[in-house]
mmCIF file of C-alpha atoms in Angstrom:
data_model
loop_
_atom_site.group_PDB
_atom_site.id
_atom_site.type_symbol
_atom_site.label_atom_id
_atom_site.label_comp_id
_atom_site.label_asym_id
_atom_site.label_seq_id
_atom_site.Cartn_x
_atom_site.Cartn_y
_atom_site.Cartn_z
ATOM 1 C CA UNK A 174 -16.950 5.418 -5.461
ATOM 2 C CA UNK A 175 -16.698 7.044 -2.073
ATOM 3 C CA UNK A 176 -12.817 7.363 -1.438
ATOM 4 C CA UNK A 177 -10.718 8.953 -4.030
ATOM 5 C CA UNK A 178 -7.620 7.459 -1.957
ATOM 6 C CA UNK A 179 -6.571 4.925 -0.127
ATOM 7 C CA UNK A 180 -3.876 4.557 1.865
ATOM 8 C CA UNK A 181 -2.365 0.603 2.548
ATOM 9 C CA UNK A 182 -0.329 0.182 5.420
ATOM 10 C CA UNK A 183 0.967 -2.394 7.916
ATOM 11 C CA UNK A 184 1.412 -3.355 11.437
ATOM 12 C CA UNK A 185 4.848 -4.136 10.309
ATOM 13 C CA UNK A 186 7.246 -4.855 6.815
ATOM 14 C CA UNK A 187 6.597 -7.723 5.194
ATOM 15 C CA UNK A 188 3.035 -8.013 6.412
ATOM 16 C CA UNK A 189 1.318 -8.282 2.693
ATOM 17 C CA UNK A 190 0.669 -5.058 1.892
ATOM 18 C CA UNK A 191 1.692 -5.119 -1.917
ATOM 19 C CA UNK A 192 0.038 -7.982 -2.161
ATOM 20 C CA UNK A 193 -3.303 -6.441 -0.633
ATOM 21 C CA UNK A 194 -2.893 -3.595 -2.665
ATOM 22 C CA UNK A 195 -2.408 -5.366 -5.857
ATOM 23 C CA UNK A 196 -5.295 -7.184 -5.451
ATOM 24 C CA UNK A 197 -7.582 -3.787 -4.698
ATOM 25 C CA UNK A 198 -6.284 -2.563 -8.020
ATOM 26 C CA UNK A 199 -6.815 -5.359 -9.873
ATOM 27 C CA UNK A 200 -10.181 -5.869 -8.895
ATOM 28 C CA UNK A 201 -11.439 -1.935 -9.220
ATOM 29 C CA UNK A 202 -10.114 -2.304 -12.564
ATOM 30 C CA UNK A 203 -11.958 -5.151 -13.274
ATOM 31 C CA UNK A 204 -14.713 -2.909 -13.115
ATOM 32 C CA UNK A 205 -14.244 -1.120 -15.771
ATOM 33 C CA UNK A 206 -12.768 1.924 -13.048
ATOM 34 C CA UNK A 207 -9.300 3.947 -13.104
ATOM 35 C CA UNK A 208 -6.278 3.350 -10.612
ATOM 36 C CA UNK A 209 -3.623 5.279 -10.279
ATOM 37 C CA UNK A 210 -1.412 3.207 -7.800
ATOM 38 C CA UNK A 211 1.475 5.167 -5.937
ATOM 39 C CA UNK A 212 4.266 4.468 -3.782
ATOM 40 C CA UNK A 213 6.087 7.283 -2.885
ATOM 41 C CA UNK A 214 9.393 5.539 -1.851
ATOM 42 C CA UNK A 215 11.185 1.977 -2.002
ATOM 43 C CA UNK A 216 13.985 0.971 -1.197
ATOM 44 C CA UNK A 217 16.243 -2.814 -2.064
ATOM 45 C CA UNK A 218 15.976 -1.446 -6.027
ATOM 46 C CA UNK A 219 17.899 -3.410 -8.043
ATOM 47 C CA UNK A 220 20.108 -1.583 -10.355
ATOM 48 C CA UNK A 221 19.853 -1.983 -14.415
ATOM 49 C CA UNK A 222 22.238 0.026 -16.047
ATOM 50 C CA UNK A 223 22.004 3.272 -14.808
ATOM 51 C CA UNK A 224 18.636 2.640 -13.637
ATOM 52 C CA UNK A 225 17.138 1.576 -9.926
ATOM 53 C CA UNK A 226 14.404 -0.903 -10.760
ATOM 54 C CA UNK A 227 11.517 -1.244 -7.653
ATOM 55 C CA UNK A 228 10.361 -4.702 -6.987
ATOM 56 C CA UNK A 229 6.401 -3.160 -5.403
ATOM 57 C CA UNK A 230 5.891 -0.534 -7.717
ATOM 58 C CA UNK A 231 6.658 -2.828 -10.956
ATOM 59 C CA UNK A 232 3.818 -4.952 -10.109
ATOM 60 C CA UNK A 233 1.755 -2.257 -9.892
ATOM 61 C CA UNK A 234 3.095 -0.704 -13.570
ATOM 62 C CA UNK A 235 1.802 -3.640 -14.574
ATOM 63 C CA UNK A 236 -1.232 -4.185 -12.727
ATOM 64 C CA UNK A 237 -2.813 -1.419 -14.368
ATOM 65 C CA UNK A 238 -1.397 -2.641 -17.908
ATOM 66 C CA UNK A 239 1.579 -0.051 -17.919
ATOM 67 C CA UNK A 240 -0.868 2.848 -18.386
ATOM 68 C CA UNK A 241 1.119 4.820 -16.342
ATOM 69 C CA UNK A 242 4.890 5.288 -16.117
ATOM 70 C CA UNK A 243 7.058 3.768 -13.258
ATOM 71 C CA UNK A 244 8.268 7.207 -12.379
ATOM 72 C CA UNK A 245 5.276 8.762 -11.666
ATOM 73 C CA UNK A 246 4.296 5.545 -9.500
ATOM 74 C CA UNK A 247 7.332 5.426 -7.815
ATOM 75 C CA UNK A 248 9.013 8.580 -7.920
ATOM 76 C CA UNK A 249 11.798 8.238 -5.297
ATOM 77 C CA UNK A 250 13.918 5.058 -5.216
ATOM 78 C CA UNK A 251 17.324 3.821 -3.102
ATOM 79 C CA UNK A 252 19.331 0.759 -3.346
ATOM 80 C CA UNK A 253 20.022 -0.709 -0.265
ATOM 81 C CA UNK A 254 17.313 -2.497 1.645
ATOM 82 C CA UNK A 255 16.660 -0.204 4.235
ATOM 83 C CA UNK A 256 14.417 2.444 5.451
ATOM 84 C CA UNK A 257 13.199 5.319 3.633
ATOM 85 C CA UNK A 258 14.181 7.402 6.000
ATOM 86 C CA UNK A 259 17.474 6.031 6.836
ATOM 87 C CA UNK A 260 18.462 5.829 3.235
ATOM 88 C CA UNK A 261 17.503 9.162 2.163
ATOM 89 C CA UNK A 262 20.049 10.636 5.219
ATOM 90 C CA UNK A 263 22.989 8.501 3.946
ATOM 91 C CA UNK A 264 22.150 10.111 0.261
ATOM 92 C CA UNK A 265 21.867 13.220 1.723
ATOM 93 C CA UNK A 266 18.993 14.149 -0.221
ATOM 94 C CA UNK A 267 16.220 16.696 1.347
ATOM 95 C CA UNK A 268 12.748 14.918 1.252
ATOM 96 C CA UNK A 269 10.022 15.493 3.472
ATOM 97 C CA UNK A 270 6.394 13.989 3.468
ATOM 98 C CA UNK A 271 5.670 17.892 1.014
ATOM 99 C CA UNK A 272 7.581 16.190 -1.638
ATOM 100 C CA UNK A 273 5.501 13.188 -1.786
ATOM 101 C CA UNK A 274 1.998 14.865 -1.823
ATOM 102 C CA UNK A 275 3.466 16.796 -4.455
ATOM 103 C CA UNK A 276 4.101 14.021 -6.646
ATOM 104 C CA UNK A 277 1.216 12.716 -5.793
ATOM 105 C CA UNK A 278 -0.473 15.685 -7.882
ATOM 106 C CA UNK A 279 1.681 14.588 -10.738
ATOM 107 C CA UNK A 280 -0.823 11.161 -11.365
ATOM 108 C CA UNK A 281 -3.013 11.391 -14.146
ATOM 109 C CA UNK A 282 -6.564 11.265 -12.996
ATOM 110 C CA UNK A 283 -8.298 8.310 -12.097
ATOM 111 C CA UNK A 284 -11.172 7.246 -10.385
ATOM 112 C CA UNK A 285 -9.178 5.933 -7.345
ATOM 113 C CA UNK A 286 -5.978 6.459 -5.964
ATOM 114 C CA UNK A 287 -4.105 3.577 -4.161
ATOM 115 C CA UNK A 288 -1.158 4.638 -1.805
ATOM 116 C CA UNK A 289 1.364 2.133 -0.404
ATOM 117 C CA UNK A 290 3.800 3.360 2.510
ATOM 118 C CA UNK A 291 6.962 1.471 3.499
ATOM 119 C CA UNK A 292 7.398 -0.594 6.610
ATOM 120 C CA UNK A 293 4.523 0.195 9.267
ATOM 121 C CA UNK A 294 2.155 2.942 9.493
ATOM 122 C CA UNK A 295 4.391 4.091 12.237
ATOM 123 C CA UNK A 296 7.894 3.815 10.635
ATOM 124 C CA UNK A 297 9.479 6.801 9.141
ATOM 125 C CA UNK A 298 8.922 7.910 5.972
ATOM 126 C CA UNK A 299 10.822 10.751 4.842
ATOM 127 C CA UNK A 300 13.214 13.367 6.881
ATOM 128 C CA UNK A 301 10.273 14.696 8.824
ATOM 129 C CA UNK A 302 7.612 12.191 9.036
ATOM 130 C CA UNK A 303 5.935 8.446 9.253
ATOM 131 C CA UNK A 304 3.324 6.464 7.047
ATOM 132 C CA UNK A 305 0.628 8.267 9.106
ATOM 133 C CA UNK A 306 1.789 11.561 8.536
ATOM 134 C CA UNK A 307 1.588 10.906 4.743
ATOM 135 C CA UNK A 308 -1.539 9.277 5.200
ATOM 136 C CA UNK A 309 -3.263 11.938 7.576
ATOM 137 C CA UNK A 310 -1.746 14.690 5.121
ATOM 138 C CA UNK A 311 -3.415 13.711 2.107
ATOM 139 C CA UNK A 312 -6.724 12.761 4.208
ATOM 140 C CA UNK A 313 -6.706 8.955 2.949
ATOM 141 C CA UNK A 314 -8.594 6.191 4.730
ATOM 142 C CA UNK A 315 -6.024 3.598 6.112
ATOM 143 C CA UNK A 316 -6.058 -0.335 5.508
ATOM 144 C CA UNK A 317 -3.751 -1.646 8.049
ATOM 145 C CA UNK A 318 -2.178 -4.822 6.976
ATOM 146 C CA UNK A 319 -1.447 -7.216 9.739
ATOM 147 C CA UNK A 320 -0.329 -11.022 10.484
ATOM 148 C CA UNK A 321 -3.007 -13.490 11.852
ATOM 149 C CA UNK A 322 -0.961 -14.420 15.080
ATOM 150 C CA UNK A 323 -1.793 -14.041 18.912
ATOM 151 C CA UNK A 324 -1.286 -10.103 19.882
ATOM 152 C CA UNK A 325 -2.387 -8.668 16.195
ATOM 153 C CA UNK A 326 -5.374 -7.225 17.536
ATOM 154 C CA UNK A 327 -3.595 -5.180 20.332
ATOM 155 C CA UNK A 328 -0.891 -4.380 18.156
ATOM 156 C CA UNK A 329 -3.703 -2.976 15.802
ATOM 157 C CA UNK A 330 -5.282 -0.888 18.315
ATOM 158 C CA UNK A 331 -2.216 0.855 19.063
ATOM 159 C CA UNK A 332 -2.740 2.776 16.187
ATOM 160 C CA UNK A 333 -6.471 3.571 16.081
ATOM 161 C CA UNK A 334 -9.491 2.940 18.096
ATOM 162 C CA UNK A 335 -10.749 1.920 14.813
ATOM 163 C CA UNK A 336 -9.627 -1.515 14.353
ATOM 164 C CA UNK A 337 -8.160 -1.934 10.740
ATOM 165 C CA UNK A 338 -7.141 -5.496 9.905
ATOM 166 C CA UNK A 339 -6.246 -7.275 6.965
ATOM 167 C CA UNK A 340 -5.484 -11.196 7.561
ATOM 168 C CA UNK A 341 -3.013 -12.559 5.446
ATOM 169 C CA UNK A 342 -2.382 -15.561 7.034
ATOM 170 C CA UNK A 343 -2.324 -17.341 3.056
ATOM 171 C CA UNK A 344 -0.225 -14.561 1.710
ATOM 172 C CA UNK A 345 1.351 -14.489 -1.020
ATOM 173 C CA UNK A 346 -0.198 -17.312 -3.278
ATOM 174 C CA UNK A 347 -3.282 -15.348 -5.629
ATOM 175 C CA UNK A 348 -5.531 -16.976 -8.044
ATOM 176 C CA UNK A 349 -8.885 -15.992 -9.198
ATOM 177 C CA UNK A 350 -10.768 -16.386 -6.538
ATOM 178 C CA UNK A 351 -8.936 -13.900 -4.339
ATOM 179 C CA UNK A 352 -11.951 -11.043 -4.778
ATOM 180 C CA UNK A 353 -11.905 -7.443 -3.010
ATOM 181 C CA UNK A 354 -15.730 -6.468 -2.980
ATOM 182 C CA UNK A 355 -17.752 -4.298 -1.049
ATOM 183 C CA UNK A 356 -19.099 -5.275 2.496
ATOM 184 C CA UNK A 357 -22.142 -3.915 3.998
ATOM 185 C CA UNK A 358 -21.362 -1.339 5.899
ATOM 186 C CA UNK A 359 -20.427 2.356 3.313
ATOM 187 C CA UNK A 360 -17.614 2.887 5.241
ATOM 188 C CA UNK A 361 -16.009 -1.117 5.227
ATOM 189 C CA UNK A 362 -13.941 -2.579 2.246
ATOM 190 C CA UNK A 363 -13.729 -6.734 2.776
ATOM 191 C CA UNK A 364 -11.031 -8.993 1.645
ATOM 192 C CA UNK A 365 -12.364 -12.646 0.904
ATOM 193 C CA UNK A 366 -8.770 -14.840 0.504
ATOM 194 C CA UNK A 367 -10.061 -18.306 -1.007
ATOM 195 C CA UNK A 368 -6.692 -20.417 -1.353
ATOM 196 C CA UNK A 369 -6.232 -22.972 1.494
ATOM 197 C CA UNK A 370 -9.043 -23.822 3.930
ATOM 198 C CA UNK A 371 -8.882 -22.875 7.662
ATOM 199 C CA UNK A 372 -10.919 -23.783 10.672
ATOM 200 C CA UNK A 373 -12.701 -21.021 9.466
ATOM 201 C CA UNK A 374 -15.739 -21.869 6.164
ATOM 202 C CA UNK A 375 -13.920 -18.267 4.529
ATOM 203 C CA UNK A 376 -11.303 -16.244 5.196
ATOM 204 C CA UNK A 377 -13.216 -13.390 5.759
ATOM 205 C CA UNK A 378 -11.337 -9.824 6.801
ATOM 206 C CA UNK A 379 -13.028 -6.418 7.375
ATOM 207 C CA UNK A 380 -11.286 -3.608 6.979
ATOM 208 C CA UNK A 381 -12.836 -0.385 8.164
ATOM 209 C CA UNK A 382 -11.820 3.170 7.624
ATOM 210 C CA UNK A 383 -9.579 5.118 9.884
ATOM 211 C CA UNK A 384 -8.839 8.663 10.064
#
């Protein structure tokens, strides 16, 4: 495999970028290949006990069968339903995009690492950074998650000259025919979604990398 990371991303939140990334992970698995999924920070955990539970990074503990633990996939976690950033200045607490690369380092190894940010690639992150920051930092290629509606292509190329799109106009509904596969081009990952029927014969999205 090419990339050792990727980074997923989205024009905005609630765009489908769990459900893009749970798909990738499931399907590199399928091949017999390692993930070690990884999102840094979540907020809108519900609390169990004593413990914050995160709704993203649980279906990625399990996507990979529970091989590795939920801290280590999700090492930072807040209650309310708000932005990283904003929520880690009402806890006071000191974290910067540093602390994330370092836990990063903390995965086991895998063949493939797949990051998920919070909110868009251009939201804040931590105390002194965004999603890109992170992403840049750790020198990950970018899917950018985005609606299929009028203006997603501009909105897109606000962020790179590199156009990075993922439609999920069918999101979330999966089944088995949802595939993530190689597309021609070495540096292109496609997403094939398969559930309802467009105007369009596939639902066909190319997702290229960014830097």
């Amino acid at each position: 495999m090419r990339y050792k990371k990727i980074f997923i991303s989205g024009t905005n939140t609630e765009v489908g970028k769990t459900f893009i990334a749970e798909n990738i992970i499931k399907s590199i698995e399928s091949l017999g290949m390692l993930v070690s999924p990884f999102k840094p920070v979540e907020t809108g955990c519900k609390k169990k006990l004593s413990e914050l539970i995160p709704h993203d990074s649980s279906i990625y503990y399990k996507a990979i069968n529970k091989r590795i633990s939920l801290n280590k996939i999700n090492p930072y976690r807040f209650l309310e339903p708000i932005s990283p950033a904003a929520a880690i200045k009402r806890s006071k607490r000191k974290i910067y995009i540093s602390n994330y690369v370092k836990k990063l380092k903390d995965l086991p190894d895998s063949d493939i690492t797949v990051i998920e940010g919070a909110g868009g690639l251009c939201s804040p992150l931590a105390l002194d950074g965004y999603n890109i920051d992170l992403a840049q930092k750790i020198h990950a290629p970018t899917i950018l998650v985005a609606r299929d509606e009028i203006g997603v292509i501009n909105s897109g190329s606000e962020y790179t000259n590199r156009s990075v799109v993922v439609d999920t106009q069918s999101y979330p509904p999966t089944n088995k025919k949802d595939t993530v596969k190689p597309a021609p081009s070495e540096n292109t990952l496609s997403y094939t979604h398969q559930n309802q029927p467009t105007n369009r014969e596939e639902k066909n999205t190319e997702v290229a990398e960014t830097k």
